[in-house]
Amino acid sequence: MNPGGMDMQALLQQAQQMQQQLVQAQQALDETEVEGTSGGGLVKVKLSGRGQVEDITIDPEAVDPDDAADTAETIADLVLAAIRDAEAQVERIQQEKMGPLAQGLGGGGMPGLPGF
């Protein structure tokens, strides 16, 4: 009889399955692309599912050639807002992909694992 009633083989198999699920979830995040926008679409930012900025697009309509200083400030604000929009979407996607795994790990997460 095992001390404490734990089946080590079953525990190891469960850990391997969770590791495979984690790798699959991380791969899905790597393949996911999210777009954040601001200024009614004047600025668009694409982020990976892991939150890395992949691309920034600024519509020429955002540029006022007669007021470069004000335009630069406005564009900076719009870029920041678009990044925050995309980051919020990435966070939701990460929760969808990784949340069930965190719950499977006892809800407290697992130290040392990315995303936990």
PDB file of N, CA and C in Angstrom, residues 10-60:
ATOM      1  N   ALA A  10       0.161   7.469 -11.441  1.00  0.00           N
ATOM      2  CA  ALA A  10      -0.971   8.280 -11.898  1.00  0.00           C
ATOM      3  C   ALA A  10      -0.646   9.765 -11.774  1.00  0.00           C
ATOM      4  N   LEU A  11       0.034  10.125 -10.696  1.00  0.00           N
ATOM      5  CA  LEU A  11       0.420  11.512 -10.488  1.00  0.00           C
ATOM      6  C   LEU A  11       1.389  11.977 -11.571  1.00  0.00           C
ATOM      7  N   LEU A  12       2.356  11.144 -11.920  1.00  0.00           N
ATOM      8  CA  LEU A  12       3.314  11.479 -12.987  1.00  0.00           C
ATOM      9  C   LEU A  12       2.613  11.601 -14.339  1.00  0.00           C
ATOM     10  N   GLN A  13       1.687  10.688 -14.618  1.00  0.00           N
ATOM     11  CA  GLN A  13       0.938  10.762 -15.879  1.00  0.00           C
ATOM     12  C   GLN A  13       0.123  12.049 -15.947  1.00  0.00           C
ATOM     13  N   GLN A  14      -0.491  12.428 -14.842  1.00  0.00           N
ATOM     14  CA  GLN A  14      -1.275  13.661 -14.805  1.00  0.00           C
ATOM     15  C   GLN A  14      -0.363  14.865 -15.040  1.00  0.00           C
ATOM     16  N   ALA A  15       0.819  14.852 -14.437  1.00  0.00           N
ATOM     17  CA  ALA A  15       1.767  15.953 -14.621  1.00  0.00           C
ATOM     18  C   ALA A  15       2.216  16.038 -16.081  1.00  0.00           C
ATOM     19  N   GLN A  16       2.456  14.895 -16.711  1.00  0.00           N
ATOM     20  CA  GLN A  16       2.851  14.889 -18.123  1.00  0.00           C
ATOM     21  C   GLN A  16       1.730  15.427 -19.008  1.00  0.00           C
ATOM     22  N   GLN A  17       0.500  15.037 -18.719  1.00  0.00           N
ATOM     23  CA  GLN A  17      -0.634  15.533 -19.495  1.00  0.00           C
ATOM     24  C   GLN A  17      -0.767  17.041 -19.344  1.00  0.00           C
ATOM     25  N   MET A  18      -0.600  17.534 -18.129  1.00  0.00           N
ATOM     26  CA  MET A  18      -0.716  18.970 -17.901  1.00  0.00           C
ATOM     27  C   MET A  18       0.410  19.716 -18.613  1.00  0.00           C
ATOM     28  N   GLN A  19       1.603  19.136 -18.635  1.00  0.00           N
ATOM     29  CA  GLN A  19       2.718  19.761 -19.338  1.00  0.00           C
ATOM     30  C   GLN A  19       2.424  19.827 -20.840  1.00  0.00           C
ATOM     31  N   GLN A  20       1.873  18.759 -21.402  1.00  0.00           N
ATOM     32  CA  GLN A  20       1.508  18.753 -22.820  1.00  0.00           C
ATOM     33  C   GLN A  20       0.438  19.808 -23.103  1.00  0.00           C
ATOM     34  N   GLN A  21      -0.534  19.917 -22.219  1.00  0.00           N
ATOM     35  CA  GLN A  21      -1.591  20.915 -22.399  1.00  0.00           C
ATOM     36  C   GLN A  21      -1.012  22.322 -22.317  1.00  0.00           C
ATOM     37  N   LEU A  22      -0.059  22.531 -21.419  1.00  0.00           N
ATOM     38  CA  LEU A  22       0.592  23.826 -21.286  1.00  0.00           C
ATOM     39  C   LEU A  22       1.339  24.180 -22.566  1.00  0.00           C
ATOM     40  N   VAL A  23       2.091  23.240 -23.100  1.00  0.00           N
ATOM     41  CA  VAL A  23       2.834  23.475 -24.341  1.00  0.00           C
ATOM     42  C   VAL A  23       1.862  23.790 -25.480  1.00  0.00           C
ATOM     43  N   GLN A  24       0.762  23.044 -25.563  1.00  0.00           N
ATOM     44  CA  GLN A  24      -0.239  23.303 -26.608  1.00  0.00           C
ATOM     45  C   GLN A  24      -0.858  24.682 -26.449  1.00  0.00           C
ATOM     46  N   ALA A  25      -1.156  25.077 -25.227  1.00  0.00           N
ATOM     47  CA  ALA A  25      -1.743  26.397 -24.985  1.00  0.00           C
ATOM     48  C   ALA A  25      -0.760  27.490 -25.357  1.00  0.00           C
ATOM     49  N   GLN A  26       0.524  27.301 -25.022  1.00  0.00           N
ATOM     50  CA  GLN A  26       1.531  28.294 -25.367  1.00  0.00           C
ATOM     51  C   GLN A  26       1.709  28.391 -26.879  1.00  0.00           C
ATOM     52  N   GLN A  27       1.660  27.256 -27.580  1.00  0.00           N
ATOM     53  CA  GLN A  27       1.754  27.276 -29.040  1.00  0.00           C
ATOM     54  C   GLN A  27       0.557  28.013 -29.644  1.00  0.00           C
ATOM     55  N   ALA A  28      -0.619  27.775 -29.083  1.00  0.00           N
ATOM     56  CA  ALA A  28      -1.809  28.467 -29.575  1.00  0.00           C
ATOM     57  C   ALA A  28      -1.658  29.971 -29.376  1.00  0.00           C
ATOM     58  N   LEU A  29      -1.093  30.387 -28.245  1.00  0.00           N
ATOM     59  CA  LEU A  29      -0.874  31.816 -28.005  1.00  0.00           C
ATOM     60  C   LEU A  29       0.136  32.379 -28.995  1.00  0.00           C
ATOM     61  N   ASP A  30       1.187  31.608 -29.301  1.00  0.00           N
ATOM     62  CA  ASP A  30       2.188  32.056 -30.261  1.00  0.00           C
ATOM     63  C   ASP A  30       1.572  32.293 -31.640  1.00  0.00           C
ATOM     64  N   GLU A  31       0.569  31.487 -31.982  1.00  0.00           N
ATOM     65  CA  GLU A  31      -0.063  31.575 -33.303  1.00  0.00           C
ATOM     66  C   GLU A  31      -1.184  32.607 -33.345  1.00  0.00           C
ATOM     67  N   THR A  32      -1.565  33.126 -32.192  1.00  0.00           N
ATOM     68  CA  THR A  32      -2.663  34.083 -32.121  1.00  0.00           C
ATOM     69  C   THR A  32      -2.141  35.489 -32.371  1.00  0.00           C
ATOM     70  N   GLU A  33      -2.912  36.264 -33.113  1.00  0.00           N
ATOM     71  CA  GLU A  33      -2.578  37.672 -33.348  1.00  0.00           C
ATOM     72  C   GLU A  33      -3.789  38.513 -32.965  1.00  0.00           C
ATOM     73  N   VAL A  34      -3.533  39.578 -32.231  1.00  0.00           N
ATOM     74  CA  VAL A  34      -4.596  40.442 -31.735  1.00  0.00           C
ATOM     75  C   VAL A  34      -4.342  41.851 -32.255  1.00  0.00           C
ATOM     76  N   GLU A  35      -5.430  42.544 -32.614  1.00  0.00           N
ATOM     77  CA  GLU A  35      -5.284  43.918 -33.082  1.00  0.00           C
ATOM     78  C   GLU A  35      -6.021  44.858 -32.135  1.00  0.00           C
ATOM     79  N   GLY A  36      -5.289  45.852 -31.655  1.00  0.00           N
ATOM     80  CA  GLY A  36      -5.883  46.910 -30.853  1.00  0.00           C
ATOM     81  C   GLY A  36      -5.967  48.163 -31.697  1.00  0.00           C
ATOM     82  N   THR A  37      -6.992  48.973 -31.466  1.00  0.00           N
ATOM     83  CA  THR A  37      -7.151  50.200 -32.252  1.00  0.00           C
ATOM     84  C   THR A  37      -7.448  51.371 -31.324  1.00  0.00           C
ATOM     85  N   SER A  38      -7.229  52.561 -31.871  1.00  0.00           N
ATOM     86  CA  SER A  38      -7.612  53.774 -31.163  1.00  0.00           C
ATOM     87  C   SER A  38      -7.852  54.864 -32.193  1.00  0.00           C
ATOM     88  N   GLY A  39      -8.464  55.940 -31.733  1.00  0.00           N
ATOM     89  CA  GLY A  39      -8.740  57.059 -32.628  1.00  0.00           C
ATOM     90  C   GLY A  39      -9.652  56.675 -33.779  1.00  0.00           C
ATOM     91  N   GLY A  40     -10.588  55.783 -33.503  1.00  0.00           N
ATOM     92  CA  GLY A  40     -11.509  55.358 -34.563  1.00  0.00           C
ATOM     93  C   GLY A  40     -10.794  54.626 -35.695  1.00  0.00           C
ATOM     94  N   GLY A  41      -9.695  53.942 -35.357  1.00  0.00           N
ATOM     95  CA  GLY A  41      -8.958  53.180 -36.359  1.00  0.00           C
ATOM     96  C   GLY A  41      -7.760  53.918 -36.947  1.00  0.00           C
ATOM     97  N   LEU A  42      -7.488  55.130 -36.445  1.00  0.00           N
ATOM     98  CA  LEU A  42      -6.327  55.870 -36.949  1.00  0.00           C
ATOM     99  C   LEU A  42      -5.014  55.156 -36.602  1.00  0.00           C
ATOM    100  N   VAL A  43      -4.993  54.476 -35.471  1.00  0.00           N
ATOM    101  CA  VAL A  43      -3.815  53.720 -35.065  1.00  0.00           C
ATOM    102  C   VAL A  43      -4.242  52.283 -34.802  1.00  0.00           C
ATOM    103  N   LYS A  44      -3.462  51.359 -35.354  1.00  0.00           N
ATOM    104  CA  LYS A  44      -3.701  49.933 -35.133  1.00  0.00           C
ATOM    105  C   LYS A  44      -2.393  49.303 -34.662  1.00  0.00           C
ATOM    106  N   VAL A  45      -2.512  48.445 -33.666  1.00  0.00           N
ATOM    107  CA  VAL A  45      -1.359  47.749 -33.121  1.00  0.00           C
ATOM    108  C   VAL A  45      -1.668  46.261 -33.128  1.00  0.00           C
ATOM    109  N   LYS A  46      -0.739  45.464 -33.662  1.00  0.00           N
ATOM    110  CA  LYS A  46      -0.893  44.008 -33.640  1.00  0.00           C
ATOM    111  C   LYS A  46       0.063  43.437 -32.604  1.00  0.00           C
ATOM    112  N   LEU A  47      -0.487  42.570 -31.744  1.00  0.00           N
ATOM    113  CA  LEU A  47       0.290  41.891 -30.720  1.00  0.00           C
ATOM    114  C   LEU A  47       0.158  40.396 -30.918  1.00  0.00           C
ATOM    115  N   SER A  48       1.201  39.675 -30.511  1.00  0.00           N
ATOM    116  CA  SER A  48       1.107  38.221 -30.481  1.00  0.00           C
ATOM    117  C   SER A  48       0.262  37.839 -29.273  1.00  0.00           C
ATOM    118  N   GLY A  49      -0.149  36.598 -29.224  1.00  0.00           N
ATOM    119  CA  GLY A  49      -0.927  36.110 -28.084  1.00  0.00           C
ATOM    120  C   GLY A  49      -0.149  36.133 -26.790  1.00  0.00           C
ATOM    121  N   ARG A  50       1.156  36.327 -26.880  1.00  0.00           N
ATOM    122  CA  ARG A  50       1.991  36.438 -25.682  1.00  0.00           C
ATOM    123  C   ARG A  50       2.222  37.885 -25.292  1.00  0.00           C
ATOM    124  N   GLY A  51       1.659  38.822 -26.090  1.00  0.00           N
ATOM    125  CA  GLY A  51       1.737  40.231 -25.729  1.00  0.00           C
ATOM    126  C   GLY A  51       2.882  40.993 -26.354  1.00  0.00           C
ATOM    127  N   GLN A  52       3.579  40.418 -27.320  1.00  0.00           N
ATOM    128  CA  GLN A  52       4.667  41.116 -27.989  1.00  0.00           C
ATOM    129  C   GLN A  52       4.119  41.939 -29.149  1.00  0.00           C
ATOM    130  N   VAL A  53       4.567  43.189 -29.247  1.00  0.00           N
ATOM    131  CA  VAL A  53       4.137  44.059 -30.336  1.00  0.00           C
ATOM    132  C   VAL A  53       4.742  43.533 -31.634  1.00  0.00           C
ATOM    133  N   GLU A  54       3.884  43.284 -32.611  1.00  0.00           N
ATOM    134  CA  GLU A  54       4.319  42.755 -33.905  1.00  0.00           C
ATOM    135  C   GLU A  54       4.305  43.834 -34.982  1.00  0.00           C
ATOM    136  N   ASP A  55       3.356  44.778 -34.881  1.00  0.00           N
ATOM    137  CA  ASP A  55       3.225  45.783 -35.933  1.00  0.00           C
ATOM    138  C   ASP A  55       2.425  46.974 -35.403  1.00  0.00           C
ATOM    139  N   ILE A  56       2.767  48.150 -35.912  1.00  0.00           N
ATOM    140  CA  ILE A  56       2.010  49.371 -35.606  1.00  0.00           C
ATOM    141  C   ILE A  56       1.723  50.071 -36.926  1.00  0.00           C
ATOM    142  N   THR A  57       0.470  50.432 -37.144  1.00  0.00           N
ATOM    143  CA  THR A  57       0.069  51.143 -38.356  1.00  0.00           C
ATOM    144  C   THR A  57      -0.569  52.465 -37.950  1.00  0.00           C
ATOM    145  N   ILE A  58      -0.090  53.555 -38.556  1.00  0.00           N
ATOM    146  CA  ILE A  58      -0.648  54.884 -38.285  1.00  0.00           C
ATOM    147  C   ILE A  58      -1.200  55.423 -39.590  1.00  0.00           C
ATOM    148  N   ASP A  59      -2.497  55.710 -39.596  1.00  0.00           N
ATOM    149  CA  ASP A  59      -3.156  56.262 -40.778  1.00  0.00           C
ATOM    150  C   ASP A  59      -2.625  57.672 -41.022  1.00  0.00           C
ATOM    151  N   PRO A  60      -2.282  58.005 -42.252  1.00  0.00           N
ATOM    152  CA  PRO A  60      -1.808  59.355 -42.561  1.00  0.00           C
ATOM    153  C   PRO A  60      -2.775  60.459 -42.136  1.00  0.00           C
TER     154      PRO A  60
END
